[in-house]
mmCIF file of C-alpha atoms in Angstrom:
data_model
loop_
_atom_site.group_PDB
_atom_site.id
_atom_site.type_symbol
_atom_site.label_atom_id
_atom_site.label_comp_id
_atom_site.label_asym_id
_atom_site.label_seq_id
_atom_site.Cartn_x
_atom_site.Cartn_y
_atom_site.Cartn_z
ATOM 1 C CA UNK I 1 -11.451 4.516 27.237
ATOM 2 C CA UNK I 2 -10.647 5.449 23.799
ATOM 3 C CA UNK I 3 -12.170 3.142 21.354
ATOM 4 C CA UNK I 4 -10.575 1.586 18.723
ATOM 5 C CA UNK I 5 -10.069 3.149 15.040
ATOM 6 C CA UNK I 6 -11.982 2.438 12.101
ATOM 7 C CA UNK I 7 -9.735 1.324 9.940
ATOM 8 C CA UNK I 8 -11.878 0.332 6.398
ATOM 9 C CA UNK I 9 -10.694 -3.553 5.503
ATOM 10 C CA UNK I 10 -9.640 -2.726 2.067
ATOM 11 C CA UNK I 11 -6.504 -1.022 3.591
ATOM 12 C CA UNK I 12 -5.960 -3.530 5.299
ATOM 13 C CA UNK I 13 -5.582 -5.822 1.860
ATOM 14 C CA UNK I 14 -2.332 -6.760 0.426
ATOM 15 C CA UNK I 15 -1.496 -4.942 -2.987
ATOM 16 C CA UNK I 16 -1.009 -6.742 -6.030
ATOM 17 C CA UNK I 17 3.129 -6.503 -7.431
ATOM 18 C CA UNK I 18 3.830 -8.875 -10.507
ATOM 19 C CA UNK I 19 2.687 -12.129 -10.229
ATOM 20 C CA UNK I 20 3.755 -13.644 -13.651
ATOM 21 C CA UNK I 21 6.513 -16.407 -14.643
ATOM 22 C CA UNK I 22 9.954 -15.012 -14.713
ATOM 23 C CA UNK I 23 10.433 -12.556 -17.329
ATOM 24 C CA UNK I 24 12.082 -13.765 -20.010
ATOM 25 C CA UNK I 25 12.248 -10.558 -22.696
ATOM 26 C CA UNK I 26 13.520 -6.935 -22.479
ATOM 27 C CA UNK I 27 9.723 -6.047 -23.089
ATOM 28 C CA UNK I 28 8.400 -8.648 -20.006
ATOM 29 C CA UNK I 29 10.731 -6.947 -17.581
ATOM 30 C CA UNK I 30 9.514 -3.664 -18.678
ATOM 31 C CA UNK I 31 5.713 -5.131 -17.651
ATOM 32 C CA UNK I 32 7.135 -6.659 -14.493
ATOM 33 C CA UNK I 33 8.563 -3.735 -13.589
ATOM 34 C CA UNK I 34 5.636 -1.098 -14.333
ATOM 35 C CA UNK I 35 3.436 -4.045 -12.236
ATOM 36 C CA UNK I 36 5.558 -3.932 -9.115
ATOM 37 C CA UNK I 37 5.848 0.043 -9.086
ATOM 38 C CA UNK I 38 1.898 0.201 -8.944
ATOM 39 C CA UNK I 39 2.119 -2.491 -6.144
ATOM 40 C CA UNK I 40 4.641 -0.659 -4.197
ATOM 41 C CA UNK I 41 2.794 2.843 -4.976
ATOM 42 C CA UNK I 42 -0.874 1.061 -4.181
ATOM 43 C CA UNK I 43 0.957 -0.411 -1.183
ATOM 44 C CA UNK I 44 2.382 3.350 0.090
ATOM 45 C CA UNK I 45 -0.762 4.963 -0.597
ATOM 46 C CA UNK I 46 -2.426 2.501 1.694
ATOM 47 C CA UNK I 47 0.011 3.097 4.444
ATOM 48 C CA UNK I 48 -0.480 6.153 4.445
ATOM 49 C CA UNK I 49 -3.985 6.573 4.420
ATOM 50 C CA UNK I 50 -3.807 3.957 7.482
ATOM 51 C CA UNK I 51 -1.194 6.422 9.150
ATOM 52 C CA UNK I 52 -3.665 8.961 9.028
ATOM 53 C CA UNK I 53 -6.646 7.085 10.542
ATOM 54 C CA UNK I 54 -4.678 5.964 13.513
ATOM 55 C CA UNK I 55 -2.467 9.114 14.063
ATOM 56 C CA UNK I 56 -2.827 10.707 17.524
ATOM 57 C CA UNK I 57 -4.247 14.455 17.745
ATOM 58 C CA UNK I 58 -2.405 16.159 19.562
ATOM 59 C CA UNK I 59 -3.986 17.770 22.617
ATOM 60 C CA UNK I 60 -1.042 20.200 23.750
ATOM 61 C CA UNK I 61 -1.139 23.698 22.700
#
């Protein structure tokens, strides 16, 4: 039986996008935006760590 992977819990953690009031100014966009592109990239980077930890070797040569 193949046991289970060992996936670390912090990947397994949401990532933060903006979580402020509606953005009201040109300049609170521009922060709203710049926080949801970290959230999305945080967000990637975590799936793709996660991809890596449970991807299958492959066994036929």
């Amino acid at each position: 039986m193949i046991p289970p992977p060992n996936v670390p819990a912090d990947l397994l953690q949401p990532c933060a996008g903006y979580t402020g009031p509606l953005p009201q100014t040109e300049g609170q966009i521009s922060d709203a935006l710049i926080a949801e592109a970290r959230g999305r990239r945080c967000a990637n980077a975590r799936l793709a760590a996660v991809g890596e930890i449970l991807a299958v070797p492959n066994f036929e040569d």
